[in-house]
PDB file of C-alpha atoms in Angstrom:
ATOM      1  CA  MET A   1     -18.620 -28.406   4.889  1.00 52.00           C
ATOM      2  CA  ASN A   2     -19.693 -24.786   4.842  1.00 58.00           C
ATOM      3  CA  THR A   3     -16.767 -22.692   6.114  1.00 58.00           C
ATOM      4  CA  ASN A   4     -16.624 -18.945   5.810  1.00 63.00           C
ATOM      5  CA  VAL A   5     -13.147 -17.650   4.903  1.00 59.00           C
ATOM      6  CA  ASP A   6     -13.516 -14.756   7.357  1.00 60.00           C
ATOM      7  CA  ASP A   7     -13.890 -17.259  10.216  1.00 66.00           C
ATOM      8  CA  CYS A   8     -10.625 -19.073   9.426  1.00 72.00           C
ATOM      9  CA  ALA A   9      -7.937 -16.518  10.195  1.00 72.00           C
ATOM     10  CA  PRO A  10      -7.499 -12.783  10.671  1.00 76.00           C
ATOM     11  CA  ARG A  11      -6.600 -10.813   7.568  1.00 77.00           C
ATOM     12  CA  ARG A  12      -2.997  -9.805   7.112  1.00 79.00           C
ATOM     13  CA  ARG A  13      -2.344  -6.111   6.748  1.00 81.00           C
ATOM     14  CA  PRO A  14      -0.495  -5.047   3.598  1.00 87.00           C
ATOM     15  CA  ILE A  15       3.195  -4.339   4.103  1.00 95.00           C
ATOM     16  CA  ARG A  16       4.908  -2.042   1.612  1.00 96.00           C
ATOM     17  CA  MET A  17       8.157  -0.097   1.481  1.00 96.00           C
ATOM     18  CA  CYS A  18       7.927   3.689   1.453  1.00 96.00           C
ATOM     19  CA  LEU A  19       9.370   5.178  -1.740  1.00 95.00           C
ATOM     20  CA  TYR A  20      10.854   8.117   0.155  1.00 95.00           C
ATOM     21  CA  CYS A  21      12.248   6.922   3.499  1.00 96.00           C
ATOM     22  CA  GLU A  22      12.577   3.267   2.392  1.00 96.00           C
ATOM     23  CA  LEU A  23      11.079   1.966   5.663  1.00 97.00           C
ATOM     24  CA  LEU A  24       8.469  -0.791   5.747  1.00 97.00           C
ATOM     25  CA  THR A  25       4.953   0.275   6.701  1.00 96.00           C
ATOM     26  CA  ASP A  26       1.766  -1.642   7.403  1.00 95.00           C
ATOM     27  CA  GLU A  27      -0.294   1.495   6.614  1.00 95.00           C
ATOM     28  CA  PRO A  28       0.762   2.231   3.012  1.00 95.00           C
ATOM     29  CA  VAL A  29      -0.618   5.249   1.148  1.00 95.00           C
ATOM     30  CA  LEU A  30      -0.816   4.986  -2.658  1.00 95.00           C
ATOM     31  CA  VAL A  31       1.189   7.860  -4.214  1.00 95.00           C
ATOM     32  CA  ALA A  32       1.549   6.681  -7.840  1.00 94.00           C
ATOM     33  CA  SER A  33       0.329   4.064 -10.267  1.00 93.00           C
ATOM     34  CA  VAL A  34       2.750   2.738 -12.885  1.00 93.00           C
ATOM     35  CA  HIS A  35       1.152   1.528 -16.124  1.00 92.00           C
ATOM     36  CA  GLN A  36       3.002  -0.858 -18.425  1.00 89.00           C
ATOM     37  CA  ALA A  37       2.431  -1.813 -22.050  1.00 90.00           C
ATOM     38  CA  SER A  38       3.050  -5.499 -21.355  1.00 90.00           C
ATOM     39  CA  GLY A  39       2.247  -7.122 -18.042  1.00 87.00           C
ATOM     40  CA  PRO A  40       0.463  -5.748 -15.021  1.00 92.00           C
ATOM     41  CA  GLY A  41       1.181  -2.318 -13.626  1.00 91.00           C
ATOM     42  CA  PHE A  42       1.902  -1.664  -9.975  1.00 93.00           C
ATOM     43  CA  GLY A  43       1.296   0.808  -7.201  1.00 94.00           C
ATOM     44  CA  VAL A  44       3.951   2.970  -5.557  1.00 95.00           C
ATOM     45  CA  TYR A  45       3.489   3.602  -1.849  1.00 96.00           C
ATOM     46  CA  ALA A  46       4.609   5.970   0.903  1.00 96.00           C
ATOM     47  CA  CYS A  47       4.300   5.729   4.661  1.00 95.00           C
ATOM     48  CA  PRO A  48       1.824   7.960   6.538  1.00 95.00           C
ATOM     49  CA  GLN A  49       4.696   9.894   8.145  1.00 96.00           C
ATOM     50  CA  CYS A  50       6.091  10.991   4.742  1.00 94.00           C
ATOM     51  CA  VAL A  51       2.591  11.972   3.599  1.00 95.00           C
ATOM     52  CA  GLU A  52       2.015  14.029   6.773  1.00 94.00           C
ATOM     53  CA  ALA A  53       5.416  15.715   6.371  1.00 94.00           C
ATOM     54  CA  GLY A  54       4.464  16.773   2.836  1.00 91.00           C
ATOM     55  CA  VAL A  55       7.187  14.703   1.191  1.00 89.00           C
ATOM     56  CA  ALA A  56       4.576  12.588  -0.615  1.00 88.00           C
ATOM     57  CA  VAL A  57       1.166  13.447  -2.032  1.00 89.00           C
ATOM     58  CA  PRO A  58      -1.557  10.742  -1.982  1.00 89.00           C
ATOM     59  CA  TYR A  59      -2.597   9.521  -5.429  1.00 88.00           C
ATOM     60  CA  SER A  60      -6.200  10.498  -4.753  1.00 81.00           C
ATOM     61  CA  ASP A  61      -5.114  14.157  -4.352  1.00 74.00           C
ATOM     62  CA  LEU A  62      -3.279  14.352  -7.700  1.00 62.00           C
TER      63      LEU A  62
END
């Protein structure tokens, strides 16, 4: 059976909580990357509205 994964189901959009307003967003913007000595690090996200308002700065602009 030769099934392509893309044909099975639509992709889920990522859902993250905004660091600043604490609302869930399905359009997260990476604003920080936390590195750890043991274990994997993680990304910190903001919603597009907080980025547009100037509350958060995208990680790529730092």
